[in-house]
Short mmCIF file of C-alpha atoms in Angstrom, two decimals:
data_model
loop_
_atom_site.label_atom_id
_atom_site.label_comp_id
_atom_site.label_asym_id
_atom_site.label_seq_id
_atom_site.Cartn_x
_atom_site.Cartn_y
_atom_site.Cartn_z
CA MET A 1 116.81 85.18 110.12
CA PRO A 2 114.87 88.00 108.42
CA ARG A 3 111.34 87.16 107.41
CA ILE A 4 110.93 87.63 103.66
CA ARG A 5 108.13 90.03 102.86
CA MET A 6 106.08 88.81 99.91
CA PHE A 7 103.92 91.06 97.74
CA ARG A 8 100.25 90.12 97.57
CA ALA A 9 98.99 91.80 94.41
CA ALA A 10 95.34 92.86 94.53
CA THR A 11 93.11 91.24 91.94
CA THR A 12 91.12 94.44 91.38
CA LEU A 13 91.99 98.11 91.50
CA LEU A 14 89.58 100.34 93.40
CA THR A 15 86.45 98.49 92.41
CA GLY A 16 83.37 99.56 94.29
CA GLY A 17 83.31 102.65 96.48
CA VAL A 18 86.75 103.14 97.93
CA LEU A 19 87.69 106.17 100.01
CA ALA A 20 86.14 108.33 102.31
CA ALA A 21 93.53 95.50 115.32
CA ALA A 22 96.45 94.46 113.45
CA VAL A 23 99.25 93.04 115.64
CA LEU A 24 102.82 94.19 115.13
CA THR A 25 105.34 91.37 115.08
CA ALA A 26 109.08 91.46 115.64
CA GLN A 27 111.08 91.43 112.43
CA GLN A 28 114.56 92.19 111.17
CA PRO A 29 114.89 95.29 108.95
CA PRO A 30 113.89 94.49 105.36
CA THR A 31 116.46 94.04 102.66
CA PRO A 32 116.23 95.91 99.34
CA SER A 33 114.99 92.79 97.57
CA ASP A 34 112.00 92.66 99.93
CA LEU A 35 110.76 96.01 98.68
CA ALA A 36 111.45 95.91 94.95
CA ALA A 37 108.29 96.31 92.89
CA PRO A 38 107.77 95.57 89.18
CA VAL A 39 107.56 98.97 87.52
CA ALA A 40 108.50 100.54 84.20
CA ASP A 41 112.21 100.97 83.60
CA VAL A 42 111.76 104.54 82.41
CA ALA A 43 109.97 107.02 84.67
CA PRO A 44 106.77 108.31 83.02
CA THR A 45 105.89 111.97 83.13
CA THR A 46 102.77 113.38 84.77
CA GLN A 47 100.05 115.15 82.80
CA MET A 48 97.31 117.18 84.49
CA THR A 49 94.09 118.64 83.08
CA ASN A 50 92.30 121.24 85.24
CA VAL A 51 88.54 121.78 84.98
CA PRO A 52 87.33 125.05 86.63
CA LEU A 53 84.11 124.55 88.61
CA THR A 54 83.58 127.90 90.36
CA GLY A 55 84.81 131.46 89.95
CA SER A 56 86.30 134.04 92.31
CA THR A 57 83.03 134.47 94.23
CA GLY A 58 82.09 130.78 94.28
CA GLU A 59 79.70 131.05 91.33
CA PRO A 60 79.41 127.97 89.08
CA ARG A 61 81.49 128.17 85.91
CA PRO A 62 80.16 127.39 82.41
CA GLY A 63 79.88 123.67 81.81
CA THR A 64 78.69 122.92 85.34
CA ALA A 65 75.21 122.56 86.80
CA SER A 66 74.19 123.75 90.25
CA GLY A 67 71.30 122.89 92.51
CA ARG A 68 70.07 122.97 96.10
CA THR A 69 70.21 126.79 96.27
CA GLY A 70 73.77 126.95 95.08
CA ARG A 71 75.11 124.36 97.51
CA GLU A 72 75.57 121.58 94.97
CA ILE A 73 77.57 121.50 91.76
CA THR A 74 77.87 118.78 89.15
CA VAL A 75 80.13 118.46 86.13
CA GLU A 76 80.79 115.92 83.40
CA LYS A 77 84.09 115.78 81.57
CA ASN A 78 84.06 113.09 78.91
CA SER A 79 86.35 112.01 76.06
CA THR A 80 89.41 113.32 77.81
CA ALA A 81 92.99 112.22 77.60
CA PRO A 82 93.51 109.11 79.76
CA PHE A 83 93.93 109.76 83.49
CA ARG A 84 94.26 107.62 86.64
CA ALA A 85 93.55 110.04 89.50
CA VAL A 86 91.39 113.04 90.33
CA SER A 87 91.56 115.73 93.01
CA LEU A 88 89.76 118.90 94.04
CA SER A 89 91.40 122.18 95.06
CA TRP A 90 90.10 125.63 95.94
CA GLU A 91 91.05 129.02 97.29
CA LYS A 92 93.00 128.91 100.53
CA GLY A 93 91.23 130.19 103.62
CA VAL A 94 87.84 128.72 102.66
CA ARG A 95 87.09 125.59 104.66
CA LEU A 96 84.51 123.08 103.52
CA ASP A 97 81.78 122.51 106.09
CA ARG A 98 81.47 119.13 107.82
CA GLY A 99 78.53 118.19 105.65
CA ALA A 100 80.48 118.51 102.40
CA HIS A 101 80.38 115.36 100.30
CA ALA A 102 81.78 114.52 96.87
CA VAL A 103 81.09 111.52 94.65
CA ALA A 104 82.39 110.63 91.21
CA ARG A 105 82.03 107.96 88.59
CA PHE A 106 84.45 107.17 85.80
CA HIS A 107 84.08 106.33 82.13
CA ARG A 108 86.22 103.45 80.95
CA ASP A 109 85.86 100.72 78.36
CA GLY A 110 82.77 102.44 76.98
CA ALA A 111 80.74 102.41 80.20
CA TRP A 112 80.34 104.32 83.47
CA THR A 113 81.41 102.86 86.79
CA ALA A 114 79.30 103.01 89.94
CA TRP A 115 79.39 106.24 91.96
CA GLN A 116 82.28 106.37 94.42
CA ASP A 117 83.07 108.65 97.35
CA VAL A 118 85.88 111.12 96.73
CA PRO A 119 87.85 112.15 99.84
CA LEU A 120 87.73 115.80 100.86
CA ALA A 121 90.12 115.53 103.78
CA GLY A 122 93.35 117.48 103.59
CA ASP A 123 95.68 119.81 105.43
CA GLN A 124 93.69 122.83 104.31
CA ASP A 125 95.52 125.36 106.47
CA SER A 126 99.10 124.41 105.65
CA ASP A 127 101.38 127.41 106.00
CA GLU A 128 103.39 126.19 103.00
CA ALA A 129 100.51 125.60 100.57
CA GLY A 130 99.07 128.31 98.37
CA ARG A 131 95.69 126.58 97.88
CA ALA A 132 93.50 124.21 99.86
CA GLY A 133 92.58 120.81 98.54
CA SER A 134 91.41 117.24 98.96
CA GLY A 135 93.39 114.07 98.80
CA VAL A 136 94.10 112.33 95.49
CA PHE A 137 91.52 109.72 94.46
CA PHE A 138 93.26 106.96 92.51
CA SER A 139 91.21 105.13 89.89
CA ASP A 140 91.93 102.76 87.08
CA THR A 141 92.67 104.32 83.68
CA SER A 142 89.63 106.35 82.55
CA ASP A 143 88.68 108.74 79.77
CA GLY A 144 85.80 110.57 81.44
CA VAL A 145 84.46 111.59 84.85
CA GLN A 146 81.24 112.86 86.39
CA LEU A 147 81.53 114.61 89.74
CA ARG A 148 78.96 115.88 92.24
CA LEU A 149 79.95 118.06 95.22
CA THR A 150 77.40 118.96 97.88
CA THR A 151 77.89 121.34 100.81
CA GLU A 152 75.20 121.18 103.47
CA LYS A 153 75.74 124.57 105.12
CA GLY A 154 78.30 126.84 103.50
CA GLU A 155 78.75 128.24 100.04
CA LEU A 156 80.70 126.52 97.31
CA PRO A 157 84.46 127.14 97.58
CA LYS A 158 85.93 129.96 95.54
CA ASN A 159 88.04 129.04 92.51
CA LEU A 160 87.17 125.37 92.88
CA ARG A 161 88.64 123.10 90.24
CA LEU A 162 88.72 119.43 89.39
CA SER A 163 92.06 118.01 88.28
CA LEU A 164 92.47 114.92 86.11
CA ILE A 165 95.93 113.45 86.69
CA ASN A 166 97.76 110.96 84.51
CA PRO A 167 101.00 110.01 86.32
CA ASP A 168 101.87 107.45 83.64
CA LYS A 169 102.21 109.49 80.47
CA LYS A 170 104.93 108.01 78.31
CA ALA A 171 108.22 109.70 79.08
CA ASP A 172 109.64 112.01 76.44
CA ALA A 173 113.36 112.62 76.66
CA GLY A 174 113.17 115.62 74.31
CA ARG A 175 115.92 118.05 73.41
CA GLY A 176 118.34 115.23 72.78
CA GLY A 177 118.28 114.20 76.43
CA ARG A 178 117.40 110.94 78.11
CA ALA A 179 114.29 110.24 80.16
CA PRO A 180 114.95 109.53 83.86
CA ARG A 181 114.95 105.88 84.86
CA LEU A 182 113.39 104.23 87.87
CA THR A 183 116.26 102.53 89.65
CA MET A 184 114.14 100.60 92.20
CA LYS A 185 117.21 99.94 94.34
CA PRO A 186 116.35 101.08 97.87
CA VAL A 187 119.08 102.41 100.12
CA ALA A 188 120.39 99.28 101.83
CA ALA A 189 119.85 98.79 105.55
CA ALA A 190 123.04 98.88 107.61
CA VAL A 191 122.22 95.74 109.59
CA GLY A 192 124.77 94.31 111.99
CA THR A 193 127.64 96.51 110.82
CA ALA A 194 130.40 96.56 113.44
CA GLY A 195 131.09 99.96 114.97
CA THR A 196 127.91 101.62 113.71
CA SER A 197 125.45 103.50 115.89
CA ALA A 198 122.07 102.20 116.99
CA ALA A 199 120.47 104.42 114.39
CA ASP A 200 122.64 102.92 111.66
CA ARG A 201 121.63 99.42 112.73
CA LEU A 202 117.98 100.42 112.60
CA MET A 203 118.02 101.90 109.11
CA PRO A 204 115.47 100.08 106.94
CA ALA A 205 115.54 99.82 103.16
CA VAL A 206 114.10 103.05 101.75
CA HIS A 207 113.15 103.81 98.16
CA THR A 208 114.56 107.12 96.98
CA ARG A 209 112.70 109.82 95.06
CA ALA A 210 114.34 108.57 91.87
CA ASP A 211 112.71 105.19 92.47
CA TRP A 212 109.19 106.62 92.12
CA GLY A 213 110.14 109.05 89.37
CA ALA A 214 110.04 112.44 91.09
CA ASP A 215 110.37 115.31 88.63
CA GLU A 216 113.00 117.29 90.50
CA SER A 217 112.46 120.34 88.28
CA LYS A 218 109.09 120.88 90.02
CA ALA A 219 110.38 121.07 93.58
CA ASP A 220 111.76 124.10 95.39
CA PRO A 221 115.52 123.86 94.69
CA GLY A 222 116.43 125.02 98.19
CA LEU A 223 116.29 122.56 101.07
CA LYS A 224 114.53 124.12 104.06
CA GLY A 225 116.26 122.88 107.17
CA MET A 226 115.39 122.95 110.84
CA ALA A 227 117.40 122.42 114.00
CA THR A 228 116.00 119.06 115.09
CA VAL A 229 113.02 116.69 115.23
CA ARG A 230 111.05 116.61 118.49
CA ALA A 231 108.00 114.59 117.41
CA MET A 232 106.90 112.30 114.58
CA VAL A 233 103.41 112.65 113.09
CA VAL A 234 101.56 109.76 111.42
CA HIS A 235 99.17 110.47 108.51
CA HIS A 236 97.13 108.70 105.86
CA THR A 237 96.88 109.90 102.27
CA VAL A 238 93.13 108.98 101.89
CA ASN A 239 93.50 107.36 98.47
CA GLY A 240 92.13 103.83 98.07
CA ASN A 241 93.59 100.72 99.72
CA ASP A 242 93.39 98.24 96.84
CA TYR A 243 96.36 99.38 94.77
CA ARG A 244 98.91 96.91 93.44
CA PRO A 245 102.69 97.00 94.07
CA GLU A 246 103.32 98.40 90.59
CA ASP A 247 100.82 101.22 91.25
CA VAL A 248 102.81 102.73 94.12
CA PRO A 249 105.20 104.88 92.02
CA SER A 250 102.20 106.15 90.05
CA LEU A 251 100.41 107.09 93.26
CA MET A 252 103.48 108.90 94.52
CA ARG A 253 103.76 110.88 91.27
CA ALA A 254 100.05 111.74 91.35
CA ILE A 255 100.24 113.04 94.93
CA TYR A 256 103.42 114.95 94.12
CA ALA A 257 101.90 116.66 91.07
CA ASP A 258 98.71 117.51 92.96
CA LYS A 259 100.51 119.00 95.93
CA ILE A 260 102.93 121.07 93.83
CA ASP A 261 100.88 122.07 90.78
CA ASN A 262 97.48 122.45 92.46
CA GLN A 263 98.12 123.29 96.09
CA LYS A 264 101.43 125.09 95.47
CA TYR A 265 103.56 123.21 98.00
CA GLY A 266 107.29 123.57 97.56
CA ASP A 267 107.77 119.80 97.53
CA PHE A 268 106.17 116.53 98.61
CA PRO A 269 104.63 117.40 102.00
CA TYR A 270 105.48 114.20 103.90
CA HIS A 271 109.04 113.14 104.69
CA PHE A 272 108.28 109.45 104.12
CA VAL A 273 105.41 107.33 102.77
CA VAL A 274 104.76 103.68 103.66
CA ASP A 275 102.71 101.54 101.26
CA ARG A 276 100.46 98.63 102.21
CA PHE A 277 103.17 96.13 101.27
CA GLY A 278 105.59 97.63 103.81
CA GLY A 279 107.66 99.55 101.27
CA ILE A 280 109.12 102.82 102.55
CA TRP A 281 109.48 105.74 100.13
CA GLU A 282 111.29 109.05 100.50
CA GLY A 283 108.78 111.86 100.01
CA ARG A 284 110.36 115.23 100.71
CA ARG A 285 113.81 115.65 99.21
CA GLY A 286 116.68 115.22 101.65
CA SER A 287 114.72 113.22 104.21
CA ILE A 288 116.92 110.12 103.98
CA ALA A 289 120.21 111.96 104.38
CA ALA A 290 119.16 114.44 107.09
CA ASN A 291 120.42 113.62 110.59
CA PRO A 292 121.86 115.53 113.59
CA SER A 293 125.39 115.26 112.16
CA ALA A 294 124.45 116.42 108.67
CA ASP A 295 123.73 119.79 107.10
CA PRO A 296 120.82 120.33 107.27
CA LYS A 297 120.19 118.45 110.52
CA ALA A 298 116.50 117.98 109.67
CA ILE A 299 114.18 118.88 106.78
CA LEU A 300 111.20 121.16 107.27
CA GLY A 301 108.11 119.36 105.98
CA GLY A 302 104.68 120.56 104.88
CA HIS A 303 102.51 117.94 106.56
CA ALA A 304 101.13 119.44 109.78
CA ALA A 305 100.00 123.06 109.23
CA GLY A 306 101.61 125.28 111.86
CA TYR A 307 103.33 122.36 113.56
CA ASN A 308 105.75 121.51 110.77
CA THR A 309 108.70 122.93 112.69
CA GLY A 310 110.23 120.23 114.85
CA THR A 311 108.18 117.37 113.41
CA LEU A 312 108.75 114.53 110.94
CA GLY A 313 105.77 113.39 108.84
CA VAL A 314 105.23 109.74 107.92
CA ALA A 315 102.19 109.04 105.72
CA THR A 316 100.52 105.69 105.15
CA LEU A 317 99.37 105.19 101.57
CA GLY A 318 95.67 104.51 102.01
CA ASN A 319 92.48 105.41 103.88
CA PHE A 320 91.90 104.19 107.43
CA GLU A 321 88.81 106.14 108.43
CA PRO A 322 86.01 103.55 108.93
CA THR A 323 83.27 106.19 108.67
CA GLU A 324 84.15 106.71 105.00
CA LYS A 325 83.02 104.16 102.43
CA GLY A 326 85.94 101.95 101.58
CA GLY A 327 88.02 102.76 104.65
CA GLY A 328 89.93 99.83 106.12
CA LYS A 329 92.40 98.67 108.71
CA PRO A 330 96.14 98.87 108.01
CA GLY A 331 97.80 95.49 107.56
CA ASN A 332 100.85 94.11 109.35
CA ASP A 333 103.25 94.82 106.48
CA MET A 334 102.31 98.50 106.45
CA LEU A 335 102.49 98.78 110.25
CA GLU A 336 105.91 97.15 110.27
CA GLY A 337 107.13 99.66 107.69
CA VAL A 338 105.82 102.55 109.79
CA ARG A 339 107.46 101.08 112.88
CA ASP A 340 110.79 100.67 111.10
CA ILE A 341 110.98 104.23 109.76
CA LEU A 342 109.90 105.72 113.10
CA ALA A 343 112.46 103.64 114.99
CA TRP A 344 115.28 104.66 112.66
CA LYS A 345 114.53 108.37 112.69
CA GLY A 346 113.63 108.24 116.39
CA ALA A 347 117.06 106.80 117.15
CA GLN A 348 118.79 109.41 114.98
CA TYR A 349 117.19 112.27 116.92
CA GLU A 350 117.33 110.48 120.29
CA LEU A 351 113.57 110.56 120.78
CA ALA A 352 111.62 108.68 123.48
CA PRO A 353 108.74 106.92 121.64
CA ARG A 354 106.68 106.65 124.85
CA GLY A 355 107.38 110.26 125.82
CA LYS A 356 105.99 113.74 125.22
CA ALA A 357 107.25 116.67 123.16
CA VAL A 358 106.51 120.39 123.22
CA LEU A 359 105.75 121.98 119.86
CA ASP A 360 105.64 125.70 119.14
CA PHE A 361 102.90 127.30 117.06
CA PRO A 362 103.39 130.95 116.07
CA GLY A 363 101.05 133.22 118.01
CA GLN A 364 99.72 130.49 120.29
CA LYS A 365 100.75 128.68 123.43
CA PRO A 366 103.14 125.73 122.95
CA ARG A 367 101.37 122.38 122.64
CA THR A 368 102.44 119.18 124.40
CA VAL A 369 101.91 116.05 122.31
CA ASP A 370 103.08 112.46 122.19
CA VAL A 371 106.45 111.99 120.53
CA ILE A 372 104.61 109.65 118.14
CA SER A 373 101.37 111.47 117.36
CA GLY A 374 98.59 111.28 114.83
CA HIS A 375 97.83 114.22 112.55
CA ARG A 376 94.61 114.87 114.50
CA ASP A 377 96.69 115.60 117.61
CA VAL A 378 98.02 118.79 116.02
CA TYR A 379 95.22 119.70 113.58
CA GLN A 380 91.43 119.49 113.30
CA THR A 381 91.19 116.48 111.01
CA LEU A 382 90.22 112.80 110.94
CA CYS A 383 93.75 111.91 109.78
CA PRO A 384 95.29 109.33 110.14
CA GLY A 385 91.92 107.61 110.31
CA GLU A 386 90.31 106.03 113.36
CA ASP A 387 91.52 102.51 112.56
CA LEU A 388 95.14 103.62 112.38
CA TYR A 389 94.93 106.14 115.21
CA ALA A 390 93.70 103.40 117.56
CA LEU A 391 96.92 101.47 116.92
CA LEU A 392 99.29 104.30 117.88
CA PRO A 393 99.70 103.14 121.53
CA THR A 394 100.80 99.71 120.29
CA LEU A 395 103.00 101.34 117.67
CA ARG A 396 104.76 103.44 120.32
CA GLU A 397 105.59 100.30 122.29
CA GLN A 398 106.86 98.50 119.21
CA VAL A 399 109.06 101.44 118.18
CA ALA A 400 110.45 101.72 121.71
CA GLY A 401 111.21 98.00 121.83
CA ARG A 402 112.96 98.10 118.47
CA MET A 403 115.11 101.04 119.54
CA GLU A 404 116.03 99.35 122.83
CA GLN A 405 117.11 96.17 121.04
CA ALA A 406 119.48 98.15 118.81
CA ARG A 407 121.39 99.83 121.64
#
């Protein structure tokens, strides 16, 4: 009998400084009711306010203050329209040095919060992106922010800007149309259906892009296909870990807007995202439907710099780097969701979870990696965080066992 997954709503949202070995148990694929979250019936729109911090040569812009011989910049933006997330982006090709550090505090209810670390990790060399950037820092609703960015060695990034993101602006149908609605009805798992393939039997419940309110007018209208999937890469999104079930669609919209509007991706970079409650969400358009018998057979993602070709990206919604303040360990529900999506897609593309894959990188020698790899295996990054990366050997065994049971 399937174990019912219950939501455990957090009592606080990102209080304190958030950002920077669970055991996987056997479980039947979740049903759609397991993953439904209480969200607004009508999908909100996303509003973004950009605050320029440096110019084309890295010089501080008006309204900012600099110190430490030009290696530190501070800014205060108060009395703004409400926002729930912030991010930083800058000119592509300029990498922040290892000593770079950003902190922010937020103005809400007439007072300032404590200073909190803002993540600077990101796929800064993505071949799809037009700009480099950090992850999205998700906060409670605020009307002001103070930010301090310090670089220990290098110069400040060129064309650096701070973005204030409100993913929950009230939807406006406009022009006589109707605002899109959040259906919150995940694609049902084909469990125990006679005559279906192993992959069909392994399909978990997956929330579609409509469920989190993706604005399809923002994405590249053309699906970019690839011949197959040879490896699956696990990531973390580096936002906080204390979000509530009803916050997940908002987080997805904030990441989507940041990646498209700021970093100039063609679409959501990851194929799938797994939240801390075990919910699985379609990120890049077409990722649910793609399979070796479909057209396209696989969807080219934007998650792993030069190693996007031949890989599928699965991101965990949180921060699992213990060296960053607020990092934590992924819970069982999240790990089970990651296992389920990897087992399903692994079965579709006939992958060996314990095996190796050869990936091609233009202009370099092919790289051999684990079929289930962490982002750091193909890119110089801390992603998916030490606490999650340490669990990948166990995850490979669990995925393999799940696939073997379905044969």
